[in-house]
């Protein structure tokens, strides 16, 4: 091989090798950066998910605390705990004479004898339930509320005429579905689902524009569905929470008199403002 060709070949081999090593180094650094970037993104995602879960859990606790603070009804704090003790006082019982018993929600309105004098646990009166248990008069009037995703047109456009143009969805057999059909009367038939979870999923996937449920439940749902809001609530149509008794329990007569006194002297209104102000502050619109 001529000398100049040999030098060129040597030079090429010599200079190509550092270039190859440099490229390998850059490649390794790029892979490392990519690995770090992925790890950082995963960490950020995990942190965000943990933060969102913690925030949601906090909201759930806050919602529950509106009725029984710290889930301890005996402490007299929270709307329903305070109402129970106010009723006891009206009936001539001291706080120490009041005892609490745990009762699963669905068991409360089942037929048969009860292990309590009355149950106070956000139980809505219904004619079907009243066939097997006895209800007191209302201690909290329930309003239906509208839940939607915050970027939905219904958040800002919800006049009675506007409401008729949206697709609603709700759980089969509920007072909320009845409200949609009888009060809002949308032009499109509401989508009906077997469970409330199915309804919430339909809202998240934008199968429906909004769902309707009682205001306390609506507030709770917004802690479960990211980006959802309570748009507004509707005027009461008479739905209410009542104290629940075993069928035919005569104590209900005395309790209704006590409730009338608490309504008349402003006690229920005061307790509502103290514990349920988030619900009362929700704007009211016409269906």
mmCIF file of C-alpha atoms in Angstrom:
data_model
loop_
_atom_site.group_PDB
_atom_site.id
_atom_site.type_symbol
_atom_site.label_atom_id
_atom_site.label_comp_id
_atom_site.label_asym_id
_atom_site.label_seq_id
_atom_site.Cartn_x
_atom_site.Cartn_y
_atom_site.Cartn_z
ATOM 1 C CA UNK A 1 0.000 0.000 0.000
ATOM 2 C CA UNK A 2 1.420 3.461 -0.871
ATOM 3 C CA UNK A 3 2.507 5.511 2.093
ATOM 4 C CA UNK A 4 -0.124 8.257 1.660
ATOM 5 C CA UNK A 5 -2.955 5.707 1.444
ATOM 6 C CA UNK A 6 -1.636 3.976 4.537
ATOM 7 C CA UNK A 7 -1.594 7.298 6.401
ATOM 8 C CA UNK A 8 -5.144 8.105 5.279
ATOM 9 C CA UNK A 9 -6.340 4.650 6.380
ATOM 10 C CA UNK A 10 -4.538 5.021 9.713
ATOM 11 C CA UNK A 11 -5.919 8.524 10.201
ATOM 12 C CA UNK A 12 -9.463 7.405 9.404
ATOM 13 C CA UNK A 13 -9.225 4.494 11.799
ATOM 14 C CA UNK A 14 -7.702 6.696 14.481
ATOM 15 C CA UNK A 15 -10.272 9.474 14.221
ATOM 16 C CA UNK A 16 -13.209 7.154 13.664
ATOM 17 C CA UNK A 17 -12.595 5.378 16.944
ATOM 18 C CA UNK A 18 -12.909 8.448 19.199
ATOM 19 C CA UNK A 19 -15.988 9.481 17.260
ATOM 20 C CA UNK A 20 -17.520 6.046 17.831
ATOM 21 C CA UNK A 21 -16.731 6.206 21.529
ATOM 22 C CA UNK A 22 -18.181 9.706 21.738
ATOM 23 C CA UNK A 23 -21.373 8.596 20.042
ATOM 24 C CA UNK A 24 -21.608 5.639 22.383
ATOM 25 C CA UNK A 25 -21.106 7.970 25.328
ATOM 26 C CA UNK A 26 -23.812 10.307 24.013
ATOM 27 C CA UNK A 27 -26.104 7.349 23.479
ATOM 28 C CA UNK A 28 -25.491 6.133 26.999
ATOM 29 C CA UNK A 29 -26.128 9.620 28.350
ATOM 30 C CA UNK A 30 -29.327 9.889 26.290
ATOM 31 C CA UNK A 31 -30.524 6.541 27.610
ATOM 32 C CA UNK A 32 -29.671 7.631 31.139
ATOM 33 C CA UNK A 33 -31.489 10.941 30.668
ATOM 34 C CA UNK A 34 -34.469 9.091 29.211
ATOM 35 C CA UNK A 35 -34.419 6.682 32.133
ATOM 36 C CA UNK A 36 -34.228 9.536 34.622
ATOM 37 C CA UNK A 37 -36.963 11.421 32.766
ATOM 38 C CA UNK A 38 -39.250 8.375 32.835
ATOM 39 C CA UNK A 39 -38.499 7.789 36.513
ATOM 40 C CA UNK A 40 -39.181 11.447 37.329
ATOM 41 C CA UNK A 41 -42.431 11.379 35.382
ATOM 42 C CA UNK A 42 -43.477 8.221 37.166
ATOM 43 C CA UNK A 43 -42.610 9.799 40.491
ATOM 44 C CA UNK A 44 -44.555 12.939 39.619
ATOM 45 C CA UNK A 45 -47.512 10.874 38.412
ATOM 46 C CA UNK A 46 -47.428 8.763 41.568
ATOM 47 C CA UNK A 47 -47.203 11.899 43.699
ATOM 48 C CA UNK A 48 -50.094 13.521 41.846
ATOM 49 C CA UNK A 49 -52.213 10.386 42.205
ATOM 50 C CA UNK A 50 -51.360 10.164 45.893
ATOM 51 C CA UNK A 51 -52.157 13.851 46.342
ATOM 52 C CA UNK A 52 -55.465 13.480 44.481
ATOM 53 C CA UNK A 53 -56.349 10.405 46.548
ATOM 54 C CA UNK A 54 -55.465 12.196 49.768
ATOM 55 C CA UNK A 55 -57.515 15.221 48.721
ATOM 56 C CA UNK A 56 -60.458 13.024 47.755
ATOM 57 C CA UNK A 57 -60.217 11.163 51.062
ATOM 58 C CA UNK A 58 -60.133 14.478 52.896
ATOM 59 C CA UNK A 59 -63.279 15.620 51.069
ATOM 60 C CA UNK A 60 -65.038 12.354 51.855
ATOM 61 C CA UNK A 61 -64.236 12.813 55.542
ATOM 62 C CA UNK A 62 -65.431 16.423 55.364
ATOM 63 C CA UNK A 63 -68.727 15.337 53.801
ATOM 64 C CA UNK A 64 -69.289 12.652 56.436
ATOM 65 C CA UNK A 65 -68.405 15.103 59.191
ATOM 66 C CA UNK A 66 -71.309 17.332 58.235
ATOM 67 C CA UNK A 67 -73.612 14.749 59.850
ATOM 68 C CA UNK A 68 -71.433 13.055 62.486
ATOM 69 C CA UNK A 69 -68.102 14.718 63.234
ATOM 70 C CA UNK A 70 -65.268 12.168 63.468
ATOM 71 C CA UNK A 71 -67.942 9.514 62.870
ATOM 72 C CA UNK A 72 -68.784 9.723 66.569
ATOM 73 C CA UNK A 73 -72.481 10.538 66.993
ATOM 74 C CA UNK A 74 -72.185 10.636 70.777
ATOM 75 C CA UNK A 75 -70.060 13.808 70.676
ATOM 76 C CA UNK A 76 -73.064 15.946 69.719
ATOM 77 C CA UNK A 77 -71.246 17.447 66.721
ATOM 78 C CA UNK A 78 -72.521 17.271 63.171
ATOM 79 C CA UNK A 79 -76.028 18.031 61.977
ATOM 80 C CA UNK A 80 -77.724 14.731 62.732
ATOM 81 C CA UNK A 81 -75.985 14.230 66.062
ATOM 82 C CA UNK A 82 -76.943 17.757 67.138
ATOM 83 C CA UNK A 83 -80.545 17.256 65.983
ATOM 84 C CA UNK A 84 -80.801 13.993 67.932
ATOM 85 C CA UNK A 85 -79.650 15.634 71.166
ATOM 86 C CA UNK A 86 -81.898 18.658 70.594
ATOM 87 C CA UNK A 87 -84.861 16.288 70.187
ATOM 88 C CA UNK A 88 -83.841 14.386 73.318
ATOM 89 C CA UNK A 89 -83.797 17.630 75.293
ATOM 90 C CA UNK A 90 -87.263 18.522 74.012
ATOM 91 C CA UNK A 91 -88.476 15.073 75.107
ATOM 92 C CA UNK A 92 -87.009 15.526 78.601
ATOM 93 C CA UNK A 93 -83.887 13.367 78.291
ATOM 94 C CA UNK A 94 -80.392 14.452 79.262
ATOM 95 C CA UNK A 95 -77.428 13.850 76.978
ATOM 96 C CA UNK A 96 -76.194 11.053 79.230
ATOM 97 C CA UNK A 97 -79.488 9.214 78.766
ATOM 98 C CA UNK A 98 -79.016 8.994 75.001
ATOM 99 C CA UNK A 99 -77.324 5.849 73.702
ATOM 100 C CA UNK A 100 -76.301 5.066 70.129
ATOM 101 C CA UNK A 101 -76.489 1.780 68.242
ATOM 102 C CA UNK A 102 -75.051 0.844 64.858
ATOM 103 C CA UNK A 103 -77.555 -0.103 62.169
ATOM 104 C CA UNK A 104 -76.654 -0.869 58.512
ATOM 105 C CA UNK A 105 -78.443 1.565 56.216
ATOM 106 C CA UNK A 106 -80.351 -1.004 54.164
ATOM 107 C CA UNK A 107 -81.419 -2.842 57.317
ATOM 108 C CA UNK A 108 -82.909 0.273 58.858
ATOM 109 C CA UNK A 109 -86.002 0.320 56.680
ATOM 110 C CA UNK A 110 -86.438 -3.448 56.424
ATOM 111 C CA UNK A 111 -89.617 -4.887 57.989
ATOM 112 C CA UNK A 112 -89.569 -6.125 61.574
ATOM 113 C CA UNK A 113 -88.686 -5.016 65.109
ATOM 114 C CA UNK A 114 -85.875 -2.508 65.687
ATOM 115 C CA UNK A 115 -83.101 -2.301 68.262
ATOM 116 C CA UNK A 116 -83.467 1.484 68.402
ATOM 117 C CA UNK A 117 -86.178 4.014 69.213
ATOM 118 C CA UNK A 118 -85.451 5.926 66.022
ATOM 119 C CA UNK A 119 -82.783 5.967 63.319
ATOM 120 C CA UNK A 120 -81.345 9.258 62.077
ATOM 121 C CA UNK A 121 -79.117 8.607 59.078
ATOM 122 C CA UNK A 122 -80.081 10.582 55.946
ATOM 123 C CA UNK A 123 -82.986 8.252 55.232
ATOM 124 C CA UNK A 124 -85.391 9.741 52.709
ATOM 125 C CA UNK A 125 -89.085 9.176 53.172
ATOM 126 C CA UNK A 126 -90.738 7.175 50.428
ATOM 127 C CA UNK A 127 -94.203 5.674 50.184
ATOM 128 C CA UNK A 128 -92.712 2.213 49.612
ATOM 129 C CA UNK A 129 -90.577 2.403 52.752
ATOM 130 C CA UNK A 130 -93.460 3.821 54.755
ATOM 131 C CA UNK A 131 -95.379 0.596 54.171
ATOM 132 C CA UNK A 132 -93.051 -1.300 56.512
ATOM 133 C CA UNK A 133 -91.628 1.399 58.804
ATOM 134 C CA UNK A 134 -92.859 4.663 60.304
ATOM 135 C CA UNK A 135 -91.297 8.044 59.478
ATOM 136 C CA UNK A 136 -91.348 11.286 61.401
ATOM 137 C CA UNK A 137 -91.958 14.644 59.794
ATOM 138 C CA UNK A 138 -89.029 16.175 57.960
ATOM 139 C CA UNK A 139 -85.907 17.223 59.833
ATOM 140 C CA UNK A 140 -84.133 18.170 56.580
ATOM 141 C CA UNK A 141 -85.764 19.050 53.260
ATOM 142 C CA UNK A 142 -83.838 17.473 50.402
ATOM 143 C CA UNK A 143 -83.248 19.293 47.140
ATOM 144 C CA UNK A 144 -82.193 17.687 43.904
ATOM 145 C CA UNK A 145 -78.955 18.964 42.385
ATOM 146 C CA UNK A 146 -77.247 18.922 39.013
ATOM 147 C CA UNK A 147 -73.771 17.369 38.641
ATOM 148 C CA UNK A 148 -71.674 17.818 35.487
ATOM 149 C CA UNK A 149 -68.079 18.015 34.318
ATOM 150 C CA UNK A 150 -66.760 21.539 34.837
ATOM 151 C CA UNK A 151 -66.027 22.104 31.135
ATOM 152 C CA UNK A 152 -69.531 21.091 30.039
ATOM 153 C CA UNK A 153 -71.829 23.746 28.467
ATOM 154 C CA UNK A 154 -74.497 22.957 31.071
ATOM 155 C CA UNK A 155 -72.321 24.596 33.749
ATOM 156 C CA UNK A 156 -73.087 28.032 32.315
ATOM 157 C CA UNK A 157 -76.150 27.362 30.178
ATOM 158 C CA UNK A 158 -78.883 25.887 32.376
ATOM 159 C CA UNK A 159 -82.051 27.901 31.903
ATOM 160 C CA UNK A 160 -85.240 25.803 31.859
ATOM 161 C CA UNK A 161 -85.160 25.869 28.046
ATOM 162 C CA UNK A 162 -81.452 24.963 27.970
ATOM 163 C CA UNK A 163 -81.931 22.036 30.338
ATOM 164 C CA UNK A 164 -84.399 20.372 28.008
ATOM 165 C CA UNK A 165 -81.722 20.043 25.307
ATOM 166 C CA UNK A 166 -79.229 17.947 27.312
ATOM 167 C CA UNK A 167 -78.893 14.203 27.695
ATOM 168 C CA UNK A 168 -79.362 13.185 31.327
ATOM 169 C CA UNK A 169 -78.777 9.873 33.018
ATOM 170 C CA UNK A 170 -79.737 8.388 36.364
ATOM 171 C CA UNK A 171 -80.249 5.230 38.351
ATOM 172 C CA UNK A 172 -83.354 3.195 37.776
ATOM 173 C CA UNK A 173 -86.165 3.608 40.322
ATOM 174 C CA UNK A 174 -84.814 6.740 42.005
ATOM 175 C CA UNK A 175 -86.554 9.967 42.948
ATOM 176 C CA UNK A 176 -83.846 11.743 40.931
ATOM 177 C CA UNK A 177 -84.880 9.956 37.726
ATOM 178 C CA UNK A 178 -88.488 10.829 38.508
ATOM 179 C CA UNK A 179 -87.438 14.451 38.929
ATOM 180 C CA UNK A 180 -85.735 14.527 35.530
ATOM 181 C CA UNK A 181 -88.814 13.140 33.803
ATOM 182 C CA UNK A 182 -91.454 15.107 35.683
ATOM 183 C CA UNK A 183 -89.718 18.440 36.313
ATOM 184 C CA UNK A 184 -86.974 18.965 33.714
ATOM 185 C CA UNK A 185 -88.779 17.023 30.968
ATOM 186 C CA UNK A 186 -85.831 16.846 28.548
ATOM 187 C CA UNK A 187 -86.450 16.413 24.820
ATOM 188 C CA UNK A 188 -84.308 13.248 24.809
ATOM 189 C CA UNK A 189 -85.243 10.293 26.997
ATOM 190 C CA UNK A 190 -82.845 10.058 29.952
ATOM 191 C CA UNK A 191 -80.433 7.139 29.946
ATOM 192 C CA UNK A 192 -81.225 4.716 32.748
ATOM 193 C CA UNK A 193 -78.563 2.723 34.601
ATOM 194 C CA UNK A 194 -78.703 -0.090 37.117
ATOM 195 C CA UNK A 195 -76.377 1.476 39.693
ATOM 196 C CA UNK A 196 -75.159 4.925 40.696
ATOM 197 C CA UNK A 197 -71.625 3.834 39.826
ATOM 198 C CA UNK A 198 -72.816 3.188 36.270
ATOM 199 C CA UNK A 199 -74.270 6.698 36.178
ATOM 200 C CA UNK A 200 -71.012 8.218 37.395
ATOM 201 C CA UNK A 201 -69.074 6.253 34.782
ATOM 202 C CA UNK A 202 -71.424 7.556 32.085
ATOM 203 C CA UNK A 203 -70.731 11.113 33.210
ATOM 204 C CA UNK A 204 -66.965 10.570 33.197
ATOM 205 C CA UNK A 205 -67.057 9.090 29.693
ATOM 206 C CA UNK A 206 -69.392 11.843 28.478
ATOM 207 C CA UNK A 207 -72.246 9.511 27.597
ATOM 208 C CA UNK A 208 -74.456 11.985 29.468
ATOM 209 C CA UNK A 209 -74.207 15.713 30.039
ATOM 210 C CA UNK A 210 -75.295 15.594 33.658
ATOM 211 C CA UNK A 211 -76.874 13.554 36.406
ATOM 212 C CA UNK A 212 -79.335 14.597 39.080
ATOM 213 C CA UNK A 213 -79.227 13.529 42.721
ATOM 214 C CA UNK A 214 -79.942 15.016 46.143
ATOM 215 C CA UNK A 215 -77.570 17.833 47.078
ATOM 216 C CA UNK A 216 -75.648 15.999 49.837
ATOM 217 C CA UNK A 217 -75.005 13.072 47.485
ATOM 218 C CA UNK A 218 -74.111 15.480 44.677
ATOM 219 C CA UNK A 219 -71.456 17.115 46.842
ATOM 220 C CA UNK A 220 -70.100 13.663 47.696
ATOM 221 C CA UNK A 221 -69.963 12.607 44.038
ATOM 222 C CA UNK A 222 -67.735 15.569 43.195
ATOM 223 C CA UNK A 223 -65.148 14.100 45.571
ATOM 224 C CA UNK A 224 -65.187 10.895 43.523
ATOM 225 C CA UNK A 225 -65.189 12.231 39.945
ATOM 226 C CA UNK A 226 -62.218 14.475 39.073
ATOM 227 C CA UNK A 227 -63.278 17.672 37.337
ATOM 228 C CA UNK A 228 -66.932 17.389 38.306
ATOM 229 C CA UNK A 229 -68.959 20.162 39.929
ATOM 230 C CA UNK A 230 -72.341 20.756 41.490
ATOM 231 C CA UNK A 231 -73.823 23.153 38.955
ATOM 232 C CA UNK A 232 -76.865 24.128 41.016
ATOM 233 C CA UNK A 233 -79.772 22.693 42.947
ATOM 234 C CA UNK A 234 -83.491 22.811 42.287
ATOM 235 C CA UNK A 235 -86.324 23.960 44.556
ATOM 236 C CA UNK A 236 -87.579 21.279 46.937
ATOM 237 C CA UNK A 237 -90.442 19.130 45.709
ATOM 238 C CA UNK A 238 -91.208 17.762 49.158
ATOM 239 C CA UNK A 239 -88.524 15.076 49.410
ATOM 240 C CA UNK A 240 -87.086 14.956 52.901
ATOM 241 C CA UNK A 241 -85.125 13.022 55.497
ATOM 242 C CA UNK A 242 -87.223 11.608 58.309
ATOM 243 C CA UNK A 243 -86.448 9.857 61.549
ATOM 244 C CA UNK A 244 -87.216 6.182 61.113
ATOM 245 C CA UNK A 245 -89.183 4.079 63.632
ATOM 246 C CA UNK A 246 -90.448 0.531 63.789
ATOM 247 C CA UNK A 247 -93.844 0.367 62.122
ATOM 248 C CA UNK A 248 -96.531 1.760 64.413
ATOM 249 C CA UNK A 249 -94.180 3.088 67.117
ATOM 250 C CA UNK A 250 -96.230 5.667 69.040
ATOM 251 C CA UNK A 251 -93.114 7.649 69.978
ATOM 252 C CA UNK A 252 -93.298 9.308 66.561
ATOM 253 C CA UNK A 253 -96.169 11.525 67.781
ATOM 254 C CA UNK A 254 -94.020 12.997 70.555
ATOM 255 C CA UNK A 255 -91.031 13.357 68.226
ATOM 256 C CA UNK A 256 -93.094 15.222 65.634
ATOM 257 C CA UNK A 257 -94.176 17.704 68.319
ATOM 258 C CA UNK A 258 -90.535 18.155 69.328
ATOM 259 C CA UNK A 259 -89.534 18.667 65.701
ATOM 260 C CA UNK A 260 -92.233 21.298 65.279
ATOM 261 C CA UNK A 261 -90.829 23.145 68.292
ATOM 262 C CA UNK A 262 -87.261 22.979 66.922
ATOM 263 C CA UNK A 263 -88.463 24.312 63.590
ATOM 264 C CA UNK A 264 -90.518 27.042 65.227
ATOM 265 C CA UNK A 265 -87.777 28.325 67.540
ATOM 266 C CA UNK A 266 -85.141 28.335 64.771
ATOM 267 C CA UNK A 267 -82.990 25.507 66.145
ATOM 268 C CA UNK A 268 -83.078 23.417 62.958
ATOM 269 C CA UNK A 269 -82.299 26.451 60.826
ATOM 270 C CA UNK A 270 -79.367 27.324 63.095
ATOM 271 C CA UNK A 271 -77.964 23.790 62.962
ATOM 272 C CA UNK A 272 -78.423 23.688 59.191
ATOM 273 C CA UNK A 273 -76.442 26.924 58.839
ATOM 274 C CA UNK A 274 -73.766 25.618 61.192
ATOM 275 C CA UNK A 275 -73.184 22.203 59.651
ATOM 276 C CA UNK A 276 -74.721 22.184 56.184
ATOM 277 C CA UNK A 277 -73.833 25.628 54.886
ATOM 278 C CA UNK A 278 -72.096 24.088 51.845
ATOM 279 C CA UNK A 279 -75.458 22.676 50.777
ATOM 280 C CA UNK A 280 -77.475 25.809 51.496
ATOM 281 C CA UNK A 281 -74.937 27.952 49.613
ATOM 282 C CA UNK A 282 -75.424 26.027 46.363
ATOM 283 C CA UNK A 283 -77.348 28.319 43.958
ATOM 284 C CA UNK A 284 -80.923 27.359 43.135
ATOM 285 C CA UNK A 285 -82.226 27.245 39.561
ATOM 286 C CA UNK A 286 -85.576 26.399 38.043
ATOM 287 C CA UNK A 287 -86.004 23.073 36.198
#
